[in-house]
Short mmCIF file of C-alpha atoms in Angstrom, two decimals:
data_model
loop_
_atom_site.label_atom_id
_atom_site.label_comp_id
_atom_site.label_asym_id
_atom_site.label_seq_id
_atom_site.Cartn_x
_atom_site.Cartn_y
_atom_site.Cartn_z
CA MET A 29 70.48 116.41 106.50
CA LYS A 30 70.21 116.98 110.26
CA PHE A 31 72.64 115.63 112.86
CA VAL A 32 72.36 115.23 116.64
CA PRO A 33 74.91 114.04 119.23
CA VAL A 34 74.80 110.50 120.62
CA PRO A 35 76.83 109.70 123.78
CA ILE A 36 79.38 106.96 123.01
CA THR A 37 80.54 104.70 125.83
CA GLY A 38 83.35 102.26 125.10
CA GLY A 39 85.05 101.33 121.84
CA PRO A 40 87.51 103.39 119.78
CA THR A 41 85.34 106.55 119.96
CA ASP A 42 84.64 106.31 123.70
CA LYS A 43 83.40 109.70 124.98
CA GLN A 44 84.16 111.37 121.63
CA ARG A 45 81.61 113.64 120.00
CA VAL A 46 79.75 111.64 117.35
CA LEU A 47 76.74 113.14 115.58
CA PHE A 48 74.20 110.81 113.95
CA SER A 49 72.01 111.80 111.03
CA ILE A 50 68.49 111.79 112.41
CA TRP A 51 67.32 110.03 109.23
CA GLU A 52 68.56 107.44 106.82
CA THR A 53 70.19 109.02 103.77
CA ARG A 54 67.27 110.07 101.57
CA VAL A 55 66.67 109.66 97.85
CA GLN A 56 67.14 113.42 97.36
CA ASP A 57 70.51 113.32 99.17
CA TYR A 58 71.84 110.39 97.18
CA GLU A 59 70.54 111.82 93.90
CA ALA A 60 72.66 114.95 94.45
CA PHE A 61 75.72 112.68 94.79
CA VAL A 62 74.79 110.65 91.70
CA LYS A 63 74.21 113.78 89.63
CA GLU A 64 77.54 115.36 90.54
CA THR A 65 79.66 112.22 90.27
CA LYS A 66 77.75 110.74 87.29
CA ARG A 67 77.47 107.36 89.00
CA GLU A 68 74.93 104.75 87.98
CA TRP A 69 72.20 103.98 90.49
CA PRO A 70 69.66 101.27 89.65
CA LYS A 71 66.37 102.18 91.31
CA PRO A 72 64.21 99.57 93.07
CA GLN A 73 61.17 98.01 91.40
CA PHE A 74 58.82 100.08 93.55
CA GLU A 75 58.18 103.82 93.52
CA GLN A 76 59.92 106.13 95.97
CA GLY A 77 59.61 109.81 96.78
CA PRO A 78 62.52 112.21 97.45
CA THR A 79 62.25 111.79 101.24
CA HIS A 80 62.24 107.99 101.18
CA PRO A 81 65.50 106.27 102.19
CA ALA A 82 67.91 105.58 99.33
CA VAL A 83 68.16 101.83 98.66
CA ASN A 84 70.07 99.63 96.20
CA VAL A 85 73.30 101.19 97.50
CA THR A 86 76.35 99.01 98.17
CA TRP A 87 78.59 99.39 101.23
CA GLU A 88 81.33 100.84 99.03
CA GLU A 89 78.92 103.36 97.48
CA ALA A 90 77.76 104.43 100.94
CA GLN A 91 81.41 105.07 101.83
CA LEU A 92 81.90 107.08 98.64
CA PHE A 93 78.83 109.18 99.45
CA CYS A 94 80.32 109.99 102.86
CA GLN A 95 83.64 110.99 101.25
CA TRP A 96 81.86 113.14 98.65
CA LEU A 97 79.75 114.85 101.32
CA THR A 98 82.86 115.52 103.41
CA THR A 99 84.64 117.15 100.45
CA ARG A 100 81.55 119.14 99.53
CA ASP A 101 80.96 120.51 103.04
CA ARG A 102 84.64 121.32 103.58
CA ALA A 103 84.67 123.30 100.33
CA ALA A 104 81.57 125.17 101.54
CA GLY A 105 83.27 125.99 104.84
CA LYS A 106 80.83 123.88 106.86
CA LEU A 107 83.39 121.34 108.10
CA GLY A 108 86.83 121.67 109.60
CA ALA A 109 89.83 119.77 108.24
CA ASN A 110 89.54 117.18 111.01
CA GLU A 111 85.79 116.59 110.64
CA HIS A 112 84.36 113.99 108.31
CA TYR A 113 81.25 112.01 107.46
CA ARG A 114 81.36 108.22 107.61
CA LEU A 115 79.25 105.18 108.38
CA PRO A 116 78.61 104.46 112.06
CA SER A 117 80.50 101.61 113.67
CA ASP A 118 78.56 98.67 115.00
CA HIS A 119 79.23 99.74 118.59
CA GLU A 120 78.24 103.35 117.90
CA TRP A 121 74.97 102.02 116.50
CA SER A 122 74.45 100.05 119.71
CA CYS A 123 74.99 103.23 121.72
CA ALA A 124 72.37 104.97 119.55
CA VAL A 125 69.81 102.28 120.49
CA GLU A 126 70.85 102.31 124.17
CA LEU A 127 72.66 98.97 124.17
CA GLY A 128 76.20 100.34 124.27
CA THR A 129 76.72 99.77 127.99
CA ARG A 130 75.32 96.23 127.78
CA GLU A 131 77.61 94.94 125.01
CA ASP A 132 81.37 94.38 124.87
CA PRO A 133 82.77 96.66 122.12
CA ALA A 134 85.81 94.39 121.75
CA MET A 135 83.74 91.43 120.54
CA LEU A 136 83.00 90.79 116.88
CA PRO A 137 79.58 92.19 115.89
CA LEU A 138 78.03 88.87 114.92
CA THR A 139 78.94 87.22 118.21
CA LYS A 140 76.61 89.76 119.86
CA SER A 141 73.71 89.39 117.44
CA ALA A 142 70.36 88.95 119.22
CA LYS A 143 72.10 88.20 122.54
CA ILE A 144 70.06 90.92 124.25
CA ASN A 145 66.74 89.30 123.44
CA ASP A 146 64.22 91.55 125.16
CA VAL A 147 64.87 95.02 123.69
CA PHE A 148 63.29 96.35 120.49
CA PRO A 149 63.52 99.89 119.05
CA TRP A 150 60.09 100.64 120.56
CA GLY A 151 60.57 98.96 123.95
CA THR A 152 60.27 95.44 125.33
CA GLN A 153 56.82 94.24 124.30
CA TRP A 154 55.97 91.84 121.46
CA PRO A 155 54.21 92.15 119.05
CA PRO A 156 55.08 95.76 118.24
CA PRO A 157 52.54 98.41 119.24
CA LYS A 158 50.80 100.60 116.68
CA GLY A 159 53.20 103.03 114.99
CA ALA A 160 56.35 101.18 116.13
CA GLY A 161 57.97 101.45 112.71
CA ASN A 162 57.88 100.34 109.09
CA TYR A 163 57.96 96.54 109.16
CA ALA A 164 56.18 93.71 107.32
CA GLY A 165 52.66 94.19 108.64
CA GLU A 166 49.31 93.02 107.30
CA GLU A 167 49.40 95.86 104.72
CA MET A 168 51.76 93.59 102.72
CA GLN A 169 49.48 90.57 102.55
CA PRO A 170 47.69 91.45 99.26
CA ASP A 171 51.04 91.92 97.50
CA ARG A 172 52.40 88.69 98.94
CA ASP A 173 49.26 86.87 97.79
CA ALA A 174 49.93 88.28 94.31
CA GLY A 175 53.45 86.80 94.34
CA LYS A 176 55.33 90.03 95.00
CA PHE A 177 58.27 90.29 97.39
CA PRO A 178 59.07 86.55 97.65
CA ALA A 179 61.92 87.29 100.07
CA VAL A 180 59.37 88.41 102.67
CA LYS A 181 58.31 85.14 104.28
CA GLY A 182 55.43 86.37 106.42
CA VAL A 183 53.74 89.31 108.10
CA ILE A 184 53.32 90.40 111.71
CA ALA A 185 49.80 89.34 112.68
CA GLY A 186 47.66 92.22 113.88
CA TYR A 187 50.19 94.89 112.87
CA ASN A 188 49.66 97.43 110.07
CA ASP A 189 51.97 100.40 109.51
CA GLY A 190 50.38 101.52 106.23
CA PHE A 191 53.50 101.19 104.05
CA VAL A 192 54.04 98.19 101.78
CA THR A 193 57.67 99.11 101.03
CA THR A 194 59.73 102.13 102.13
CA SER A 195 58.17 105.12 103.86
CA PRO A 196 59.26 108.77 104.06
CA VAL A 197 61.97 109.15 106.72
CA GLY A 198 60.61 110.48 110.00
CA SER A 199 57.16 108.91 109.53
CA PHE A 200 57.38 107.19 112.91
CA ALA A 201 58.37 108.35 116.38
CA ALA A 202 61.99 109.31 117.13
CA ASN A 203 63.97 107.57 119.88
CA ARG A 204 65.19 109.49 122.91
CA PHE A 205 68.27 110.78 121.05
CA GLY A 206 66.06 112.22 118.31
CA LEU A 207 66.82 109.50 115.74
CA TYR A 208 64.19 108.09 113.39
CA ASP A 209 63.94 104.60 111.91
CA MET A 210 66.57 102.92 114.10
CA GLY A 211 64.33 99.95 113.48
CA GLY A 212 62.40 99.42 110.25
CA ASN A 213 62.21 101.15 106.86
CA VAL A 214 65.65 99.95 105.67
CA ALA A 215 68.46 97.92 107.22
CA GLN A 216 71.55 100.12 107.42
CA TRP A 217 75.21 99.51 106.62
CA CYS A 218 77.79 99.88 109.41
CA GLU A 219 81.54 100.35 108.98
CA ASP A 220 82.47 96.99 110.46
CA TRP A 221 83.33 93.63 108.98
CA GLY A 222 81.02 90.88 110.17
CA ASP A 223 83.07 87.83 111.08
CA LYS A 224 84.83 87.13 107.79
CA ASP A 225 86.57 89.46 105.41
CA ARG A 226 83.94 89.30 102.66
CA THR A 227 80.85 90.27 104.66
CA ARG A 228 79.55 93.50 106.18
CA VAL A 229 77.27 94.33 109.08
CA LEU A 230 73.76 95.78 108.86
CA ARG A 231 71.58 96.96 111.70
CA GLY A 232 67.97 97.97 112.15
CA GLU A 233 65.89 95.57 109.97
CA SER A 234 63.67 96.84 107.16
CA TRP A 235 60.19 97.14 105.71
CA GLY A 236 60.34 93.39 105.03
CA GLY A 237 61.06 92.34 108.62
CA ASP A 238 58.51 90.14 110.37
CA VAL A 239 60.45 87.72 112.60
CA ARG A 240 60.74 88.63 116.29
CA GLY A 241 64.46 87.83 116.56
CA ARG A 242 65.35 89.97 113.56
CA LEU A 243 63.53 93.00 114.96
CA LEU A 244 65.59 93.00 118.17
CA SER A 245 67.80 96.08 118.59
CA SER A 246 70.79 93.75 119.04
CA HIS A 247 70.20 91.83 115.80
CA ARG A 248 72.92 92.02 113.16
CA GLU A 249 72.70 90.96 109.54
CA ARG A 250 75.80 89.67 107.76
CA VAL A 251 75.89 89.92 103.98
CA PRO A 252 78.45 90.52 101.24
CA SER A 253 78.40 94.06 99.94
CA GLY A 254 75.79 94.35 97.21
CA ARG A 255 72.60 96.12 96.13
CA TYR A 256 69.38 95.25 97.94
CA ASN A 257 66.01 97.00 97.85
CA SER A 258 65.72 96.89 101.64
CA PHE A 259 69.25 98.12 102.49
CA GLY A 260 70.29 101.75 102.92
CA PHE A 261 72.56 103.73 105.22
CA ARG A 262 72.83 106.60 107.68
CA CYS A 263 75.82 108.93 108.08
CA VAL A 264 77.56 110.07 111.22
CA LEU A 265 79.74 113.15 111.61
CA SER A 266 82.82 112.91 113.78
CA ALA A 267 86.15 114.60 114.32
CA VAL A 268 89.55 112.98 114.26
CA ALA A 269 92.65 114.37 115.89
CA ALA A 270 94.37 116.66 113.42
CA PRO A 271 97.50 114.94 112.08
CA ALA A 272 100.85 116.27 113.20
CA GLN A 273 102.34 118.77 110.76
CA SER A 274 105.75 117.11 111.11
CA SER A 275 107.22 113.92 112.48
CA ALA A 276 108.79 115.96 115.29
CA ALA A 277 105.32 116.99 116.50
CA ALA A 278 103.73 113.52 116.32
CA THR A 279 102.00 112.10 119.38
CA LYS A 280 99.91 109.02 120.02
CA ASP A 281 96.70 111.05 119.58
CA ALA A 282 98.00 113.15 116.66
CA PRO A 283 100.13 110.85 114.48
CA PHE A 284 102.39 111.95 111.66
CA VAL A 285 100.77 111.01 108.33
CA ASN A 286 102.97 110.58 105.27
CA THR A 287 102.08 110.89 101.58
CA LEU A 288 100.78 107.30 101.43
CA GLY A 289 98.47 107.88 104.38
CA MET A 290 100.63 105.74 106.68
CA LYS A 291 100.40 106.92 110.29
CA PHE A 292 103.34 107.06 112.70
CA VAL A 293 103.44 107.49 116.49
CA PRO A 294 106.39 107.74 118.88
CA VAL A 295 107.51 104.74 120.93
CA PRO A 296 109.89 105.32 123.88
CA ILE A 297 113.11 103.33 123.36
CA THR A 298 115.06 102.25 126.42
CA GLY A 299 118.40 100.56 125.82
CA GLY A 300 120.09 99.44 122.64
CA PRO A 301 121.64 101.54 119.86
CA THR A 302 118.71 104.00 119.73
CA ASP A 303 118.32 104.41 123.51
CA GLY A 304 116.47 107.65 124.21
CA LYS A 305 116.17 108.58 120.53
CA ARG A 306 112.88 109.52 118.88
CA VAL A 307 111.61 106.53 116.90
CA LEU A 308 108.18 106.61 115.27
CA PHE A 309 106.44 103.32 114.52
CA SER A 310 103.84 102.86 111.81
CA VAL A 311 100.58 102.17 113.64
CA TRP A 312 99.88 99.40 111.11
CA GLU A 313 101.73 96.79 109.16
CA THR A 314 102.53 98.02 105.66
CA ARG A 315 99.30 97.63 103.71
CA VAL A 316 98.66 96.16 100.28
CA GLN A 317 97.84 99.66 98.96
CA ASP A 318 101.18 101.01 100.25
CA TYR A 319 103.27 98.23 98.75
CA GLU A 320 101.35 98.36 95.48
CA ALA A 321 102.36 102.02 95.07
CA PHE A 322 105.99 100.91 95.42
CA VAL A 323 105.56 98.01 92.98
CA LYS A 324 103.84 100.22 90.42
CA GLU A 325 106.62 102.80 90.47
CA THR A 326 109.61 100.44 90.64
CA ARG A 327 108.13 97.50 88.66
CA ARG A 328 109.40 95.14 91.31
CA ALA A 329 108.06 91.58 91.16
CA TRP A 330 105.60 90.64 93.89
CA PRO A 331 104.12 87.13 93.95
CA LYS A 332 100.75 87.47 95.66
CA PRO A 333 99.47 84.92 98.21
CA ASP A 334 96.91 82.32 97.15
CA PHE A 335 94.09 83.97 99.11
CA GLU A 336 92.26 87.19 98.37
CA GLN A 337 93.30 90.43 100.08
CA GLY A 338 91.83 93.90 100.22
CA ALA A 339 93.74 97.17 99.93
CA THR A 340 94.02 97.59 103.70
CA HIS A 341 95.25 94.07 104.46
CA PRO A 342 98.94 93.69 105.32
CA ALA A 343 101.20 93.17 102.32
CA VAL A 344 102.57 89.61 102.60
CA ASN A 345 104.72 87.11 100.70
CA LEU A 346 107.57 89.57 101.14
CA ASN A 347 111.15 88.85 102.14
CA GLU A 348 113.50 91.07 104.12
CA GLU A 349 115.03 92.46 100.93
CA ASP A 350 111.59 93.52 99.65
CA ALA A 351 110.81 95.23 102.96
CA ALA A 352 114.13 97.06 103.11
CA ALA A 353 113.79 98.20 99.47
CA PHE A 354 110.34 99.63 100.23
CA CYS A 355 111.79 101.66 103.11
CA VAL A 356 114.53 103.09 100.88
CA TRP A 357 111.98 103.98 98.18
CA LEU A 358 109.63 105.58 100.71
CA THR A 359 112.46 107.68 102.16
CA GLU A 360 113.37 109.00 98.70
CA ARG A 361 109.72 109.64 97.83
CA GLU A 362 109.08 111.62 101.03
CA ARG A 363 112.26 113.68 100.62
CA LYS A 364 111.34 114.60 97.05
CA ALA A 365 107.89 115.65 98.28
CA GLY A 366 109.45 117.87 100.92
CA GLN A 367 107.94 115.79 103.71
CA LEU A 368 111.21 114.47 105.10
CA GLY A 369 114.60 116.01 105.81
CA THR A 370 117.93 114.29 105.25
CA ASP A 371 118.20 113.74 108.99
CA LYS A 372 115.42 111.12 109.03
CA SER A 373 114.70 107.93 107.11
CA TYR A 374 112.32 105.00 106.99
CA ARG A 375 113.65 101.55 107.86
CA LEU A 376 112.71 98.28 109.51
CA PRO A 377 112.56 98.33 113.31
CA GLY A 378 115.45 96.85 115.24
CA ASP A 379 114.76 93.76 117.31
CA HIS A 380 115.07 95.68 120.59
CA GLU A 381 112.94 98.56 119.26
CA TRP A 382 110.23 96.05 118.42
CA SER A 383 110.43 94.69 121.98
CA CYS A 384 109.99 98.23 123.34
CA ALA A 385 106.92 98.66 121.12
CA ALA A 386 105.51 95.36 122.43
CA GLY A 387 106.02 96.42 126.06
CA ILE A 388 108.92 94.13 126.99
CA GLY A 389 111.94 96.29 126.17
CA ASP A 390 112.74 96.99 129.81
CA ARG A 391 112.64 93.25 130.61
CA GLU A 392 115.20 92.17 128.02
CA ASP A 393 118.93 92.77 127.72
CA ALA A 394 119.39 94.77 124.52
CA ALA A 395 122.98 93.50 124.19
CA LYS A 396 122.04 89.82 124.00
CA PRO A 397 121.45 88.09 120.64
CA PRO A 398 117.74 87.76 119.76
CA LYS A 399 117.94 83.94 119.72
CA GLU A 400 118.92 83.92 123.39
CA LYS A 401 115.85 86.00 124.28
CA SER A 402 113.29 84.14 122.19
CA GLY A 403 110.42 82.92 124.35
CA ARG A 404 112.21 83.75 127.61
CA ILE A 405 109.46 86.04 128.90
CA SER A 406 106.78 83.41 129.23
CA THR A 407 104.03 85.53 130.79
CA HIS A 408 103.61 88.29 128.21
CA TYR A 409 101.36 88.08 125.17
CA PRO A 410 100.20 91.03 123.03
CA TRP A 411 96.84 90.99 124.87
CA GLY A 412 98.18 90.44 128.42
CA ALA A 413 99.28 87.54 130.61
CA GLN A 414 96.41 85.04 130.33
CA TRP A 415 96.21 81.91 128.19
CA PRO A 416 94.24 81.07 126.09
CA PRO A 417 93.69 84.43 124.38
CA PRO A 418 90.43 86.25 125.14
CA PRO A 419 87.91 86.95 122.34
CA ASP A 420 89.13 89.38 119.67
CA ALA A 421 92.74 89.28 120.95
CA GLY A 422 94.05 89.39 117.40
CA ASN A 423 94.11 87.57 114.07
CA TYR A 424 95.47 84.13 114.88
CA SER A 425 94.61 80.59 113.76
CA GLY A 426 91.19 80.00 115.25
CA GLU A 427 88.23 77.78 114.49
CA GLU A 428 87.20 80.09 111.62
CA PHE A 429 89.75 78.21 109.49
CA ARG A 430 87.80 74.92 109.62
CA ASP A 431 85.39 76.02 106.89
CA ASP A 432 88.08 77.50 104.64
CA PRO A 433 88.84 75.64 101.37
CA GLN A 434 92.53 75.55 102.34
CA SER A 435 91.89 73.92 105.72
CA GLY A 436 92.83 70.52 104.35
CA LYS A 437 96.29 71.70 103.28
CA GLY A 438 99.13 71.39 105.74
CA GLY A 439 99.15 70.91 109.49
CA ARG A 440 97.89 74.27 110.68
CA ILE A 441 97.15 74.36 114.41
CA MET A 442 93.79 75.87 115.36
CA LEU A 443 93.05 77.38 118.75
CA GLU A 444 90.12 75.46 120.21
CA GLY A 445 87.31 77.79 121.27
CA TYR A 446 88.85 80.84 119.58
CA ASN A 447 87.34 82.48 116.50
CA ASP A 448 88.51 85.85 115.23
CA GLY A 449 86.48 85.69 112.01
CA PHE A 450 89.42 85.80 109.58
CA ALA A 451 90.76 82.60 108.01
CA HIS A 452 93.66 84.50 106.47
CA SER A 453 94.82 88.12 106.77
CA SER A 454 92.50 90.83 108.08
CA PRO A 455 92.34 94.58 107.48
CA VAL A 456 94.96 96.38 109.56
CA GLY A 457 93.56 98.06 112.65
CA ARG A 458 90.73 95.55 113.00
CA PHE A 459 91.71 94.52 116.53
CA ALA A 460 92.48 96.45 119.71
CA VAL A 461 95.33 98.95 119.82
CA ASN A 462 98.20 98.53 122.30
CA PRO A 463 99.24 101.21 124.86
CA HIS A 464 101.54 102.91 122.33
CA GLY A 465 98.78 103.19 119.72
CA LEU A 466 99.99 100.27 117.57
CA TYR A 467 97.82 97.59 115.95
CA ASP A 468 98.63 93.95 115.22
CA LEU A 469 101.84 93.70 117.27
CA GLY A 470 100.54 90.18 117.62
CA GLY A 471 98.86 88.27 114.81
CA ASN A 472 97.88 89.04 111.21
CA ALA A 473 101.43 88.89 109.74
CA TRP A 474 104.91 88.15 111.02
CA GLU A 475 106.97 91.34 110.79
CA TRP A 476 110.53 91.59 109.52
CA CYS A 477 112.99 93.27 111.90
CA ALA A 478 116.66 94.15 111.51
CA ASP A 479 119.39 93.20 113.98
CA SER A 480 123.13 93.81 114.03
CA GLN A 481 123.82 90.28 115.33
CA GLU A 482 121.23 88.15 113.52
CA GLY A 483 120.96 90.24 110.36
CA CYS A 484 117.18 89.88 110.26
CA LEU A 485 114.32 88.08 111.97
CA VAL A 486 110.53 88.13 112.21
CA ARG A 487 108.36 88.96 115.23
CA GLY A 488 104.70 88.96 116.27
CA ALA A 489 103.15 85.69 115.01
CA SER A 490 100.44 85.63 112.33
CA CYS A 491 97.00 84.52 111.21
CA VAL A 492 98.22 80.92 110.81
CA ASP A 493 99.69 80.56 114.30
CA GLY A 494 98.02 78.92 117.28
CA LYS A 495 100.86 77.60 119.46
CA GLU A 496 101.13 79.14 122.91
CA ARG A 497 104.90 79.73 122.82
CA VAL A 498 104.86 81.15 119.28
CA MET A 499 102.31 83.77 120.32
CA LEU A 500 104.51 85.13 123.12
CA SER A 501 105.64 88.73 122.57
CA SER A 502 109.22 87.56 123.11
CA TRP A 503 109.16 84.83 120.43
CA ARG A 504 111.48 85.22 117.43
CA ILE A 505 112.07 83.33 114.19
CA THR A 506 115.30 83.83 112.21
CA PRO A 507 114.60 82.79 108.59
CA PRO A 508 117.02 83.51 105.74
CA PRO A 509 116.51 87.08 104.42
CA ALA A 510 115.29 85.82 101.02
CA THR A 511 112.41 83.86 102.60
CA ARG A 512 108.94 84.65 101.26
CA GLN A 513 105.92 83.32 103.13
CA PRO A 514 102.21 84.17 102.71
CA ASN A 515 102.18 85.26 106.37
CA TYR A 516 105.38 87.40 106.32
CA GLY A 517 104.99 91.17 106.12
CA PHE A 518 106.60 94.18 107.77
CA ARG A 519 106.10 97.48 109.57
CA CYS A 520 108.17 100.63 109.02
CA VAL A 521 109.69 102.98 111.55
CA LEU A 522 110.74 106.58 110.99
CA ALA A 523 113.94 107.39 112.84
CA PRO A 524 117.11 109.51 112.73
CA ALA A 525 119.08 108.68 109.60
CA ALA A 526 122.30 106.71 109.97
CA GLN A 527 125.33 109.00 109.94
#
């Protein structure tokens, strides 16, 4: 497999070095993975050679291939500890087809689909010129007449690429970055969610593509993960900042990573009981996979919400006692593993610490009770000062909820004109990070906090909230500590242990 650099402008990997595989992952590459891991791989109903793109691969299997290849190349000394293979993001893909500077990386992928309606992988003309790529040309007509490939609805008149189904990678001209088949041959999985939490994004169209709009470089396909004979994938190679070796060395760009894979970054605290002390915030809300490890070991009861969640969604339906017990368990676990000294412990953030993390700590009096401060700063939201929220501001109650089966239950307020793509919880880290490197300080799940005066409270609003005042960074709710709600979760901090 060969990799070349692609300049990335905007998005989470802005200006970082990202190398794209020049080809789609080939049959011979995927067969090596299948052989070593003994996975099943149903082949398509048509014949393929070793240099054809691997198809009938799910999004999850593509991810597993990337993980396997990373482990294999690290063991061979070809990769450093901070380098890894993965799927490209939707925005990185756009950069690879020279649309990166013309699209907003903060917008959901599907809201950008086919919006740039005059650029194809080969240029701007339609129909495609000879040799543009492997699409549904007139070479397919005899098979279509025989009843084969019913999903292919037509052919491109006057175009013939010579391949009825897949073709060997590199059969057509490379783009200016040296990448082949960025249009045609197979549609390719990207890392991103589409606009709902059960669908994924594909780019590039396939050997069955014949419709002008679907062949645009900006076109996105949204499908549930599954096996399709026209879907494959391409890897990218990138580096991540090496994690800090200890919590004392953690920075925003090099977080401390604990044994559960939770990441922690420092947040400056001004005022309150921990004024000037080093407090590390989890960059995410505690995830389902984190809390499940706790539940499995302690056998603690956990009533799940009535909607489906993935492993990286925030753990919800938790009360303050559940959250505090997790922090105690995690502290003991990390100390036993030698990852944490007796001078530090995990706990819930204090109310004032949470305000510092949200960027309003210096505008509130740390000595005042939280209730007196709730909603007082009326010009600060997690995304800025404007109302209504801009696109992709966070996971709140938008118009995406209208089509949900639960939309008829209760009086949930929906933000008119806002759609974040998630009717319920979303994977942590899906939306933009704040200046401290923290995700979802607004939306997704309310977060339990501790306070010496109130006892406990929740901050940050959630996926079911759409009221202007509730979405303020300064808004608080003070429910009883035993309250469980399907939109209540928590975030840990790592701080000096109480003496």
